Coordinates of N, CA and C in Angstrom, one line a residue:
M17 N -49.2 -0.7 -3.3 CA -48.0 -1.5 -3.6 C -46.9 -0.7 -4.4
K18 N -47.4 0.1 -5.3 CA -46.5 0.9 -6.1 C -45.8 2.0 -5.2
E19 N -46.6 2.5 -4.4 CA -46.1 3.6 -3.4 C -45.1 3.0 -2.5
E20 N -45.4 1.8 -2.0 CA -44.5 1.1 -1.1 C -43.1 0.8 -1.8
K21 N -43.2 0.4 -3.0 CA -41.9 0.1 -3.8 C -41.2 1.4 -4.0
Q22 N -41.9 2.5 -4.3 CA -41.2 3.8 -4.6 C -40.6 4.3 -3.3
G23 N -41.3 4.0 -2.1 CA -40.7 4.4 -0.8 C -39.5 3.7 -0.5
L24 N -39.4 2.4 -0.9 CA -38.2 1.6 -0.6 C -37.0 2.1 -1.5
E25 N -37.3 2.4 -2.7 CA -36.3 2.9 -3.6 C -35.7 4.3 -3.1
E26 N -36.6 5.1 -2.6 CA -36.2 6.4 -2.1 C -35.4 6.3 -0.9
S27 N -35.8 5.4 0.0 CA -35.0 5.1 1.2 C -33.6 4.5 0.9
R28 N -33.6 3.7 -0.1 CA -32.3 3.1 -0.5 C -31.4 4.2 -1.1
S29 N -32.0 5.1 -1.9 CA -31.2 6.2 -2.5 C -30.6 7.1 -1.4
A30 N -31.5 7.4 -0.4 CA -31.0 8.2 0.7 C -29.9 7.5 1.5
Q31 N -30.1 6.2 1.7 CA -29.1 5.4 2.4 C -27.7 5.5 1.7
L32 N -27.7 5.4 0.3 CA -26.5 5.4 -0.4 C -25.8 6.8 -0.4
V33 N -26.6 7.8 -0.3 CA -26.1 9.2 -0.2 C -25.2 9.3 1.0
G34 N -25.7 8.7 2.1 CA -24.9 8.7 3.4 C -24.2 7.4 3.5
A35 N -23.6 6.9 2.4 CA -23.0 5.6 2.4 C -21.8 5.5 3.4
K36 N -21.7 4.3 3.9 CA -20.6 4.0 4.8 C -19.3 3.9 4.0
R37 N -18.2 4.4 4.6 CA -17.0 4.4 3.9 C -15.8 4.0 4.8
D38 N -16.0 3.5 6.0 CA -14.9 3.1 6.9 C -13.9 2.2 6.3
V39 N -14.4 1.0 5.8 CA -13.5 0.0 5.2 C -13.0 0.5 3.9
T40 N -13.8 1.2 3.1 CA -13.3 1.7 1.8 C -12.1 2.7 2.0
L41 N -12.3 3.6 3.0 CA -11.2 4.6 3.2 C -10.0 3.9 3.8
A42 N -10.2 2.9 4.6 CA -9.0 2.1 5.2 C -8.3 1.4 4.0
L43 N -9.0 0.8 3.1 CA -8.4 0.1 2.0 C -7.7 1.1 1.1
I44 N -8.2 2.3 0.8 CA -7.6 3.3 0.0 C -6.3 3.8 0.7
V45 N -6.3 4.1 2.0 CA -5.1 4.5 2.7 C -4.1 3.4 2.7
L46 N -4.5 2.2 2.9 CA -3.5 1.1 2.9 C -2.8 0.9 1.6
N47 N -3.6 1.0 0.5 CA -3.1 0.9 -0.9 C -2.1 2.0 -1.1
V48 N -2.4 3.2 -0.8 CA -1.5 4.3 -1.0 C -0.3 4.2 -0.2
F49 N -0.4 3.8 1.1 CA 0.7 3.7 2.0 C 1.7 2.7 1.5
V50 N 1.2 1.5 1.1 CA 2.1 0.5 0.6 C 2.8 1.0 -0.7
F51 N 2.1 1.7 -1.6 CA 2.7 2.1 -2.8 C 3.8 3.2 -2.6
V52 N 3.6 4.0 -1.6 CA 4.6 5.1 -1.3 C 5.8 4.5 -0.5
V53 N 5.5 3.6 0.4 CA 6.6 3.0 1.2 C 7.5 2.0 0.5
E54 N 6.9 1.1 -0.3 CA 7.6 0.0 -0.9 C 8.9 0.5 -1.7
P55 N 8.8 1.5 -2.6 CA 9.9 1.9 -3.4 C 11.1 2.5 -2.5
G56 N 10.7 2.9 -1.3 CA 11.8 3.5 -0.4 C 12.6 2.5 0.3
L57 N 12.2 1.2 0.2 CA 13.0 0.2 0.9 C 14.3 0.0 0.3
R58 N 15.4 -0.2 1.1 CA 16.7 -0.5 0.5 C 16.7 -1.8 -0.3
D59 N 17.7 -2.0 -1.1 CA 17.8 -3.1 -2.0 C 17.5 -4.5 -1.3
H60 N 18.1 -4.8 -0.2 CA 17.9 -6.1 0.4 C 16.5 -6.1 1.0
A61 N 16.0 -5.1 1.6 CA 14.7 -5.1 2.2 C 13.6 -5.1 1.1
H62 N 13.9 -4.4 0.0 CA 12.9 -4.5 -1.1 C 12.8 -5.9 -1.7
L63 N 14.0 -6.5 -1.9 CA 13.9 -7.9 -2.4 C 13.2 -8.8 -1.4
F64 N 13.5 -8.7 -0.1 CA 12.8 -9.5 0.9 C 11.3 -9.2 0.8
F65 N 10.9 -8.0 0.8 CA 9.5 -7.6 0.7 C 8.8 -8.2 -0.5
E66 N 9.5 -8.1 -1.7 CA 9.0 -8.6 -2.9 C 8.8 -10.1 -2.9
Q67 N 9.8 -10.8 -2.4 CA 9.8 -12.3 -2.3 C 8.7 -12.8 -1.4
R68 N 8.4 -12.0 -0.3 CA 7.4 -12.5 0.7 C 6.0 -12.1 0.3
Y69 N 5.8 -10.9 -0.3 CA 4.5 -10.3 -0.4 C 3.9 -10.2 -1.8
S70 N 4.8 -10.3 -2.8 CA 4.2 -10.3 -4.2 C 3.8 -11.7 -4.5
L71 N 2.8 -11.8 -5.3 CA 2.3 -13.1 -5.7 C 3.2 -13.8 -6.7
S72 N 3.8 -14.9 -6.3 CA 4.7 -15.6 -7.2 C 4.6 -17.1 -7.0
V73 N 5.0 -17.8 -8.1 CA 5.0 -19.2 -8.0 C 6.0 -19.7 -7.0
A74 N 7.2 -19.1 -7.0 CA 8.3 -19.4 -6.1 C 7.8 -19.2 -4.7
G75 N 7.2 -18.1 -4.4 CA 6.7 -17.8 -3.1 C 5.7 -18.8 -2.6
L76 N 4.8 -19.2 -3.5 CA 3.7 -20.1 -3.1 C 4.3 -21.5 -2.9
K77 N 5.3 -21.9 -3.7 CA 6.0 -23.2 -3.5 C 6.7 -23.2 -2.1
A78 N 7.2 -22.0 -1.7 CA 7.9 -21.9 -0.4 C 6.9 -21.8 0.8
G79 N 5.6 -21.8 0.5 CA 4.6 -21.8 1.5 C 4.1 -20.5 1.9
Y80 N 4.3 -19.4 1.1 CA 3.9 -18.1 1.5 C 2.5 -17.9 1.0
W81 N 1.5 -18.6 1.6 CA 0.1 -18.6 1.1 C -0.5 -17.2 1.3
W82 N 0.0 -16.4 2.2 CA -0.5 -15.0 2.5 C -0.4 -14.1 1.3
Q83 N 0.4 -14.5 0.3 CA 0.6 -13.7 -0.9 C -0.8 -13.5 -1.6
F84 N -1.7 -14.4 -1.4 CA -3.0 -14.3 -2.1 C -3.7 -13.0 -1.6
V85 N -3.4 -12.6 -0.4 CA -4.0 -11.3 0.2 C -3.0 -10.2 0.0
T86 N -1.8 -10.3 0.3 CA -0.8 -9.2 0.3 C -0.6 -8.6 -1.1
F87 N -0.6 -9.4 -2.1 CA -0.4 -8.9 -3.5 C -1.4 -7.9 -3.9
Q88 N -2.6 -7.9 -3.3 CA -3.7 -7.0 -3.6 C -3.4 -5.6 -3.3
F89 N -2.4 -5.4 -2.5 CA -2.0 -4.0 -2.1 C -0.8 -3.5 -2.8
L90 N -0.3 -4.3 -3.8 CA 0.9 -3.9 -4.5 C 0.5 -3.4 -5.9
H91 N 1.1 -2.4 -6.4 CA 0.7 -1.8 -7.7 C 2.0 -1.5 -8.5
G92 N 2.0 -1.7 -9.8 CA 3.1 -1.5 -10.6 C 3.4 -0.1 -11.1
S93 N 2.4 0.7 -11.0 CA 2.6 2.1 -11.5 C 1.5 3.0 -10.8
W94 N 1.8 4.3 -11.0 CA 0.8 5.3 -10.5 C -0.6 5.1 -11.2
L95 N -0.5 4.8 -12.5 CA -1.7 4.6 -13.3 C -2.5 3.4 -12.8
H96 N -1.8 2.3 -12.5 CA -2.4 1.1 -11.9 C -3.1 1.5 -10.6
L97 N -2.4 2.2 -9.7 CA -2.9 2.5 -8.4 C -4.1 3.4 -8.6
V98 N -4.0 4.5 -9.4 CA -5.1 5.5 -9.5 C -6.4 4.8 -10.1
A99 N -6.2 4.0 -11.1 CA -7.3 3.3 -11.7 C -8.1 2.4 -10.7
N100 N -7.3 1.7 -9.9 CA -7.9 0.8 -8.8 C -8.6 1.7 -7.8
L101 N -8.0 2.8 -7.4 CA -8.6 3.6 -6.3 C -9.8 4.4 -6.8
V102 N -9.8 4.8 -8.1 CA -11.1 5.4 -8.6 C -12.2 4.4 -8.6
L103 N -12.0 3.2 -9.0 CA -13.0 2.2 -8.9 C -13.4 1.9 -7.5
L104 N -12.4 1.7 -6.6 CA -12.7 1.5 -5.2 C -13.5 2.6 -4.6
H105 N -13.1 3.8 -4.9 CA -13.8 5.0 -4.3 C -15.2 5.1 -4.8
S106 N -15.5 4.7 -6.1 CA -16.8 4.9 -6.6 C -17.7 3.7 -6.3
M107 N -17.2 2.5 -6.3 CA -18.0 1.3 -6.0 C -18.0 0.9 -4.5
G108 N -16.9 1.2 -3.8 CA -16.7 0.7 -2.5 C -17.9 1.2 -1.5
P109 N -18.2 2.5 -1.4 CA -19.2 2.9 -0.5 C -20.6 2.2 -0.8
V110 N -20.9 2.0 -2.0 CA -22.2 1.4 -2.3 C -22.2 -0.1 -1.8
L111 N -21.1 -0.8 -2.1 CA -21.0 -2.2 -1.7 C -20.9 -2.3 -0.1
E112 N -20.2 -1.3 0.5 CA -20.0 -1.4 1.9 C -21.3 -1.1 2.6
T113 N -22.1 -0.2 2.1 CA -23.4 0.1 2.6 C -24.4 -1.0 2.5
T114 N -24.3 -1.6 1.3 CA -25.2 -2.7 1.0 C -24.9 -4.0 1.8
L115 N -23.6 -4.3 1.8 CA -23.2 -5.6 2.4 C -22.8 -5.5 3.9
G116 N -22.5 -4.3 4.4 CA -22.0 -4.1 5.7 C -20.5 -4.2 5.7
H117 N -19.8 -3.8 6.8 CA -18.4 -3.7 6.8 C -17.7 -5.1 6.6
R118 N -18.1 -6.0 7.4 CA -17.4 -7.3 7.4 C -17.6 -8.1 6.0
R119 N -18.8 -8.1 5.6 CA -19.0 -8.9 4.3 C -18.4 -8.1 3.1
Y120 N -18.3 -6.8 3.2 CA -17.7 -6.1 2.1 C -16.2 -6.3 2.1
L121 N -15.5 -6.3 3.3 CA -14.1 -6.6 3.4 C -13.8 -8.1 3.0
F122 N -14.7 -9.0 3.3 CA -14.6 -10.4 2.9 C -14.7 -10.5 1.4
L123 N -15.6 -9.7 0.8 CA -15.7 -9.7 -0.6 C -14.5 -9.2 -1.3
Y124 N -14.0 -8.1 -0.8 CA -12.8 -7.4 -1.4 C -11.6 -8.4 -1.3
L125 N -11.3 -8.9 -0.2 CA -10.1 -9.8 0.0 C -10.4 -11.2 -0.7
G126 N -11.6 -11.7 -0.5 CA -11.9 -13.0 -1.1 C -11.8 -13.0 -2.7
A127 N -12.4 -11.9 -3.3 CA -12.4 -11.8 -4.7 C -11.0 -11.7 -5.2
G128 N -10.2 -10.9 -4.5 CA -8.8 -10.7 -4.9 C -8.0 -12.0 -4.7
A129 N -8.3 -12.7 -3.7 CA -7.6 -14.0 -3.5 C -8.0 -15.0 -4.6
V130 N -9.2 -15.1 -4.9 CA -9.7 -16.0 -6.0 C -9.0 -15.6 -7.3
G131 N -9.0 -14.3 -7.6 CA -8.3 -13.8 -8.8 C -6.8 -14.2 -8.8
G132 N -6.2 -14.0 -7.6 CA -4.8 -14.4 -7.5 C -4.6 -15.9 -7.7
L133 N -5.5 -16.7 -7.2 CA -5.4 -18.2 -7.3 C -5.5 -18.6 -8.8
V134 N -6.4 -18.0 -9.5 CA -6.6 -18.3 -10.9 C -5.4 -17.8 -11.7
H135 N -4.9 -16.6 -11.4 CA -3.7 -16.1 -12.1 C -2.5 -17.0 -11.8
A136 N -2.3 -17.3 -10.5 CA -1.1 -18.2 -10.1 C -1.2 -19.6 -10.8
G137 N -2.4 -20.1 -10.8 CA -2.7 -21.4 -11.4 C -2.3 -21.4 -12.9
A138 N -2.8 -20.3 -13.6 CA -2.5 -20.2 -15.0 C -1.0 -20.0 -15.2
A139 N -0.3 -19.2 -14.4 CA 1.1 -19.0 -14.5 C 1.9 -20.3 -14.3
F140 N 1.4 -21.1 -13.3 CA 2.1 -22.4 -13.0 C 1.9 -23.4 -14.1
V141 N 0.7 -23.5 -14.7 CA 0.3 -24.5 -15.7 C 1.0 -24.1 -17.0
W142 N 0.9 -22.8 -17.4 CA 1.4 -22.4 -18.7 C 2.8 -21.9 -18.8
R143 N 3.5 -22.0 -17.7 CA 4.9 -21.6 -17.7 C 5.7 -22.4 -18.7
S144 N 6.2 -21.8 -19.7 CA 6.9 -22.6 -20.7 C 8.4 -22.3 -20.7
E145 N 9.2 -23.0 -21.4 CA 10.7 -22.8 -21.4 C 11.0 -21.5 -21.9
E146 N 10.3 -21.0 -22.9 CA 10.6 -19.7 -23.5 C 10.4 -18.5 -22.6
H147 N 9.5 -18.7 -21.6 CA 9.2 -17.6 -20.6 C 10.0 -17.8 -19.3
T148 N 10.7 -18.9 -19.2 CA 11.4 -19.2 -17.9 C 12.4 -18.1 -17.6
S149 N 13.2 -17.7 -18.5 CA 14.2 -16.7 -18.2 C 13.6 -15.4 -17.8
E150 N 12.5 -15.0 -18.5 CA 11.8 -13.8 -18.1 C 11.2 -13.9 -16.7
L151 N 10.7 -15.0 -16.4 CA 10.1 -15.3 -15.1 C 11.2 -15.3 -14.0
Q152 N 12.4 -15.9 -14.3 CA 13.4 -15.9 -13.3 C 14.0 -14.5 -13.1
S153 N 14.0 -13.7 -14.1 CA 14.5 -12.3 -13.9 C 13.6 -11.5 -13.0
R154 N 12.3 -11.9 -12.9 CA 11.4 -11.2 -12.1 C 11.1 -12.0 -10.8
Q155 N 11.9 -12.9 -10.4 CA 11.7 -13.8 -9.3 C 10.3 -14.5 -9.3
Y156 N 10.0 -15.0 -10.5 CA 8.7 -15.7 -10.7 C 7.5 -14.9 -10.3
L157 N 7.6 -13.6 -10.4 CA 6.4 -12.7 -10.1 C 5.2 -13.1 -10.9
V158 N 4.1 -13.2 -10.3 CA 2.8 -13.4 -11.0 C 2.1 -12.1 -11.2
C159 N 1.9 -11.4 -10.1 CA 1.2 -10.1 -10.2 C 2.0 -9.0 -9.5

């Protein structure tokens, strides 16, 4: 019994050494691509992009429900992007190998969407008069 358990642990370790990275690499490339391309958009295109794809109360009120997914690929700074990518690069292959490609992608997008839902709900509920001007200046950006 003990030998069997040890054998399972060794095979699991060997499996993680050759961890799957297809979805993880695609997510990393997509995050970097969006981060590099977005600032290069001209003023009107950048505003359009921000209004449609950043998570915002105004966008959600306008019916842009896809913001719960698209905001996950937007980052405010290089530090924000690098921190997320380091975590994604270190944890992604383990999760992808353990869960498989589809379930891993569902976990990534689903967890982000739930986080966005909580964040948007909090922003909607706790939006006060003193923060209204700040929110308006950022087009009601949530994340």
